[in-house]
Amino acid sequence: MTDTTPPFWVVIPAAGVGSRMQADRPKQYLKLGQRSLIEHTLDCFLDQPGLLGLVVCLSPEDGWWSQLPCAVDPRITRTDGGRERADSVLNGLHRLAELGAAADDWVLVHDAARPNLAESDLLKLLAQLQDDPVGGLLAVPVRDTLKLADADGRVSSTPDRSLYWQAYTPQMFRLGALRSALGDALAAGAVITDESSAMEWAGHRPRLVEGRADNIKITRPEDLRP
Ligand code: C5P
C-alpha cells in the first residue's frame, strides 16, 4: 500500500424504498446513535483530502434529505435516482460529468445503507486500485458453505466456496468506462446489481480488494438492533 491516494468523486445511490426494513421512512434516514444512517455514510468520505465532490441520488419525492444539515454542504450535490439501483447510479454519473468530472477520473460508488465503511478499507481500495487499468471493489471471501437450490427448495449441489466472494461497496471505476458500461448494459436489458457486473458485462475483469466483513449493508430490522 502506498502513502498517497488519488483524487476521486463519490456517487451514493440512496433512492431505494428499503421495504425489507418495514420502517416509516427510507432506511437511510433511520437513526444509528444520534444521527441518520446516511450522515454516517457521508462522513466516511467528507474528510478525505482526495474528495473532489459527492453526488447523492435520491427519490424525487424524498422530503427527508432537505431536513439534514448536510443538505447544504457545498461538496454534496443532490440528483434524482431511478427505478433500479443501476439507473440511480447512472444518473449520478451523468451529474458528475455536468459538474466537470473527466472521463479518466476515478469514481467510488457506495451504498447509502453501508454506514460502517472503515477508513482503512477506503484507503486500501484507493491505494490498491489507483494504477489499475480497470478498477475494482471491496469484497469478502464467503465464510459459509454455499448451497445451490432447485425449484423445490432442495439442495442440488454444494459449490466450491473458495472461489466465491461477497461483493461490497465502494466500487471504484473510471467515470467514462463505468458510464458506458452501465448505459450499454441497461439499454441491452442486462440485470445489473452492482457496478462490477456492468463492467464485467462490458468485458472487463474488475479487481477484488479484500475488505472487512463488518462493512454491512443495513437491510433488515435486526441489522440495526444493538
Ligand atoms: O435495496 P438495496 O439495499 O440493495 O439498495 C442498495 C442501495 O441502492 C441503497 O442505498 C438504495 O437506496 C439504493 N437504491 C437506489 N435506487 C433504487 C434502488 C436502490 O439508489 N432504485
CSV table of N, CA, C and O in Angstrom, one decimal, residues 14-69:
chain,number,residue,atom,x,y,z
A,14,ALA,N,-29.1,6.4,-3.2
A,14,ALA,CA,-29.9,6.4,-1.9
A,14,ALA,C,-31.4,6.6,-2.3
A,14,ALA,O,-32.1,7.3,-1.6
A,15,ALA,N,-31.8,6.0,-3.4
A,15,ALA,CA,-33.2,6.3,-3.9
A,15,ALA,C,-34.1,5.0,-3.7
A,15,ALA,O,-35.2,5.0,-4.2
A,16,GLY,N,-33.6,4.1,-2.9
A,16,GLY,CA,-34.4,2.9,-2.7
A,16,GLY,C,-35.5,3.1,-1.6
A,16,GLY,O,-35.3,4.0,-0.8
A,17,VAL,N,-36.5,2.3,-1.6
A,17,VAL,CA,-37.5,2.4,-0.6
A,17,VAL,C,-37.2,1.6,0.7
A,17,VAL,O,-37.7,1.9,1.8
A,18,GLY,N,-36.3,0.6,0.6
A,18,GLY,CA,-35.9,-0.2,1.7
A,18,GLY,C,-37.1,-0.9,2.4
A,18,GLY,O,-37.2,-1.0,3.6
A,19,SER,N,-38.0,-1.5,1.5
A,19,SER,CA,-39.2,-2.2,2.1
A,19,SER,C,-38.9,-3.3,3.1
A,19,SER,O,-39.7,-3.5,4.0
A,20,ARG,N,-37.7,-3.9,3.0
A,20,ARG,CA,-37.4,-5.0,3.9
A,20,ARG,C,-37.2,-4.5,5.3
A,20,ARG,O,-37.2,-5.3,6.3
A,21,MET,N,-37.0,-3.2,5.5
A,21,MET,CA,-36.8,-2.7,6.8
A,21,MET,C,-38.1,-2.5,7.6
A,21,MET,O,-38.1,-2.2,8.8
A,22,GLN,N,-39.2,-2.5,6.8
A,22,GLN,CA,-40.6,-2.3,7.4
A,22,GLN,C,-40.6,-1.0,8.3
A,22,GLN,O,-41.1,-1.0,9.4
A,23,ALA,N,-40.0,0.1,7.8
A,23,ALA,CA,-39.9,1.3,8.6
A,23,ALA,C,-40.9,2.4,8.0
A,23,ALA,O,-41.4,2.2,6.9
A,24,ASP,N,-41.0,3.5,8.7
A,24,ASP,CA,-41.9,4.6,8.2
A,24,ASP,C,-41.2,5.5,7.3
A,24,ASP,O,-41.7,6.6,6.9
A,25,ARG,N,-39.9,5.2,7.0
A,25,ARG,CA,-39.2,6.1,6.1
A,25,ARG,C,-38.1,5.3,5.4
A,25,ARG,O,-37.8,4.2,5.8
A,26,PRO,N,-37.5,5.9,4.3
A,26,PRO,CA,-36.4,5.2,3.6
A,26,PRO,C,-35.3,4.8,4.6
A,26,PRO,O,-35.0,5.6,5.5
A,27,LYS,N,-34.7,3.7,4.5
A,27,LYS,CA,-33.8,3.2,5.6
A,27,LYS,C,-32.7,4.1,5.9
A,27,LYS,O,-32.2,4.1,7.0
A,28,GLN,N,-32.2,4.9,4.9
A,28,GLN,CA,-31.0,5.7,5.2
A,28,GLN,C,-31.3,6.8,6.2
A,28,GLN,O,-30.4,7.5,6.7
A,29,TYR,N,-32.6,7.0,6.5
A,29,TYR,CA,-33.0,8.1,7.4
A,29,TYR,C,-33.2,7.5,8.8
A,29,TYR,O,-33.6,8.2,9.8
A,30,LEU,N,-33.1,6.2,9.0
A,30,LEU,CA,-33.2,5.6,10.3
A,30,LEU,C,-32.0,6.0,11.1
A,30,LEU,O,-30.9,6.2,10.6
A,31,LYS,N,-32.2,6.1,12.5
A,31,LYS,CA,-31.1,6.5,13.3
A,31,LYS,C,-30.1,5.4,13.7
A,31,LYS,O,-30.5,4.3,14.1
A,32,LEU,N,-28.9,5.8,13.7
A,32,LEU,CA,-27.8,4.9,14.3
A,32,LEU,C,-27.1,5.8,15.3
A,32,LEU,O,-26.4,6.7,14.9
A,33,GLY,N,-27.4,5.6,16.6
A,33,GLY,CA,-27.0,6.6,17.6
A,33,GLY,C,-27.8,7.9,17.4
A,33,GLY,O,-29.0,7.9,17.2
A,34,GLN,N,-27.1,9.0,17.4
A,34,GLN,CA,-27.7,10.3,17.3
A,34,GLN,C,-28.1,10.7,15.9
A,34,GLN,O,-28.9,11.6,15.7
A,35,ARG,N,-27.4,10.1,14.9
A,35,ARG,CA,-27.6,10.6,13.5
A,35,ARG,C,-28.1,9.5,12.6
A,35,ARG,O,-28.1,8.3,12.9
A,36,SER,N,-28.6,10.0,11.4
A,36,SER,CA,-29.2,9.0,10.4
A,36,SER,C,-28.0,8.2,9.8
A,36,SER,O,-26.9,8.6,9.7
A,37,LEU,N,-28.5,7.1,9.2
A,37,LEU,CA,-27.5,6.2,8.5
A,37,LEU,C,-26.8,7.0,7.4
A,37,LEU,O,-25.5,6.8,7.3
A,38,ILE,N,-27.5,7.8,6.7
A,38,ILE,CA,-26.8,8.4,5.5
A,38,ILE,C,-25.8,9.4,6.0
A,38,ILE,O,-24.8,9.6,5.3
A,39,GLU,N,-26.0,10.1,7.1
A,39,GLU,CA,-25.0,11.0,7.6
A,39,GLU,C,-23.7,10.3,8.0
A,39,GLU,O,-22.6,10.7,7.8
A,40,HIS,N,-23.9,9.1,8.6
A,40,HIS,CA,-22.7,8.3,8.9
A,40,HIS,C,-22.0,7.9,7.7
A,40,HIS,O,-20.7,7.9,7.6
A,41,THR,N,-22.7,7.5,6.7
A,41,THR,CA,-22.1,7.0,5.4
A,41,THR,C,-21.4,8.2,4.7
A,41,THR,O,-20.2,8.0,4.3
A,42,LEU,N,-22.0,9.4,4.7
A,42,LEU,CA,-21.3,10.5,4.0
A,42,LEU,C,-20.0,10.9,4.8
A,42,LEU,O,-19.0,11.2,4.1
A,43,ASP,N,-20.0,10.7,6.1
A,43,ASP,CA,-18.8,11.1,6.9
A,43,ASP,C,-17.6,10.2,6.5
A,43,ASP,O,-16.5,10.6,6.8
A,44,CYS,N,-17.9,9.0,6.0
A,44,CYS,CA,-16.8,8.1,5.6
A,44,CYS,C,-15.9,8.8,4.5
A,44,CYS,O,-14.8,8.5,4.3
A,45,PHE,N,-16.5,9.8,3.8
A,45,PHE,CA,-15.8,10.4,2.6
A,45,PHE,C,-15.5,11.8,2.8
A,45,PHE,O,-14.5,12.3,2.2
A,46,LEU,N,-16.3,12.6,3.6
A,46,LEU,CA,-16.2,14.0,3.5
A,46,LEU,C,-14.9,14.6,4.0
A,46,LEU,O,-14.5,15.6,3.6
A,47,ASP,N,-14.2,13.9,4.9
A,47,ASP,CA,-12.9,14.4,5.4
A,47,ASP,C,-11.7,13.9,4.6
A,47,ASP,O,-10.6,14.2,5.0
A,48,GLN,N,-12.0,13.2,3.6
A,48,GLN,CA,-10.8,12.7,2.8
A,48,GLN,C,-10.2,13.8,1.9
A,48,GLN,O,-11.0,14.4,1.2
A,49,PRO,N,-8.9,14.0,2.0
A,49,PRO,CA,-8.3,15.1,1.2
A,49,PRO,C,-8.5,14.9,-0.3
A,49,PRO,O,-8.5,15.9,-1.0
A,50,GLY,N,-8.6,13.7,-0.8
A,50,GLY,CA,-8.7,13.5,-2.2
A,50,GLY,C,-10.1,13.7,-2.8
A,50,GLY,O,-10.3,13.6,-4.0
A,51,LEU,N,-11.1,13.9,-1.9
A,51,LEU,CA,-12.5,14.0,-2.4
A,51,LEU,C,-12.7,15.3,-3.3
A,51,LEU,O,-12.4,16.4,-2.9
A,52,LEU,N,-13.2,15.0,-4.5
A,52,LEU,CA,-13.4,16.1,-5.5
A,52,LEU,C,-14.9,16.6,-5.4
A,52,LEU,O,-15.2,17.7,-5.7
A,53,GLY,N,-15.8,15.7,-5.0
A,53,GLY,CA,-17.2,16.1,-4.9
A,53,GLY,C,-18.0,14.8,-4.8
A,53,GLY,O,-17.5,13.7,-5.1
A,54,LEU,N,-19.3,15.0,-4.3
A,54,LEU,CA,-20.1,13.8,-4.0
A,54,LEU,C,-21.5,14.1,-4.5
A,54,LEU,O,-22.0,15.1,-4.3
A,55,VAL,N,-22.1,13.1,-5.2
A,55,VAL,CA,-23.4,13.2,-5.6
A,55,VAL,C,-24.3,12.1,-4.9
A,55,VAL,O,-23.9,11.0,-4.8
A,56,VAL,N,-25.4,12.6,-4.3
A,56,VAL,CA,-26.4,11.7,-3.7
A,56,VAL,C,-27.6,11.5,-4.6
A,56,VAL,O,-28.2,12.5,-5.0
A,57,CYS,N,-27.9,10.3,-4.9
A,57,CYS,CA,-29.1,10.0,-5.8
A,57,CYS,C,-30.3,9.7,-4.9
A,57,CYS,O,-30.3,8.7,-4.2
A,58,LEU,N,-31.3,10.6,-5.0
A,58,LEU,CA,-32.5,10.4,-4.1
A,58,LEU,C,-33.8,10.4,-4.9
A,58,LEU,O,-33.8,10.9,-6.0
A,59,SER,N,-34.8,9.8,-4.3
A,59,SER,CA,-36.1,9.8,-5.0
A,59,SER,C,-36.6,11.2,-5.1
A,59,SER,O,-36.4,12.0,-4.2
A,60,PRO,N,-37.2,11.6,-6.2
A,60,PRO,CA,-37.7,13.0,-6.4
A,60,PRO,C,-38.7,13.3,-5.3
A,60,PRO,O,-38.8,14.5,-4.9
A,61,GLU,N,-39.3,12.3,-4.7
A,61,GLU,CA,-40.3,12.6,-3.7
A,61,GLU,C,-39.7,12.6,-2.3
A,61,GLU,O,-40.4,12.8,-1.3
A,62,ASP,N,-38.4,12.5,-2.2
A,62,ASP,CA,-37.8,12.4,-0.9
A,62,ASP,C,-37.8,13.8,-0.2
A,62,ASP,O,-37.2,14.8,-0.6
A,63,GLY,N,-38.6,13.8,0.9
A,63,GLY,CA,-38.7,15.1,1.7
A,63,GLY,C,-37.8,15.1,3.0
A,63,GLY,O,-37.8,16.0,3.7
A,64,TRP,N,-37.1,14.0,3.2
A,64,TRP,CA,-36.3,13.8,4.4
A,64,TRP,C,-34.9,14.5,4.3
A,64,TRP,O,-34.4,15.1,5.2
A,65,TRP,N,-34.3,14.4,3.1
A,65,TRP,CA,-33.0,14.9,2.9
A,65,TRP,C,-32.8,16.3,3.3
A,65,TRP,O,-31.9,16.7,3.9
A,66,SER,N,-33.7,17.2,2.8
A,66,SER,CA,-33.6,18.6,3.0
A,66,SER,C,-33.6,19.0,4.4
A,66,SER,O,-33.3,20.1,4.8
A,67,GLN,N,-34.0,18.1,5.3
A,67,GLN,CA,-34.0,18.4,6.8
A,67,GLN,C,-32.7,18.1,7.4
A,67,GLN,O,-32.5,18.4,8.6
A,68,LEU,N,-31.8,17.5,6.7
A,68,LEU,CA,-30.5,17.2,7.3
A,68,LEU,C,-29.5,18.4,7.1
A,68,LEU,O,-29.5,19.0,6.1
A,69,PRO,N,-28.6,18.6,8.1
A,69,PRO,CA,-27.6,19.7,7.9
A,69,PRO,C,-26.8,19.5,6.7
A,69,PRO,O,-26.4,20.5,6.0
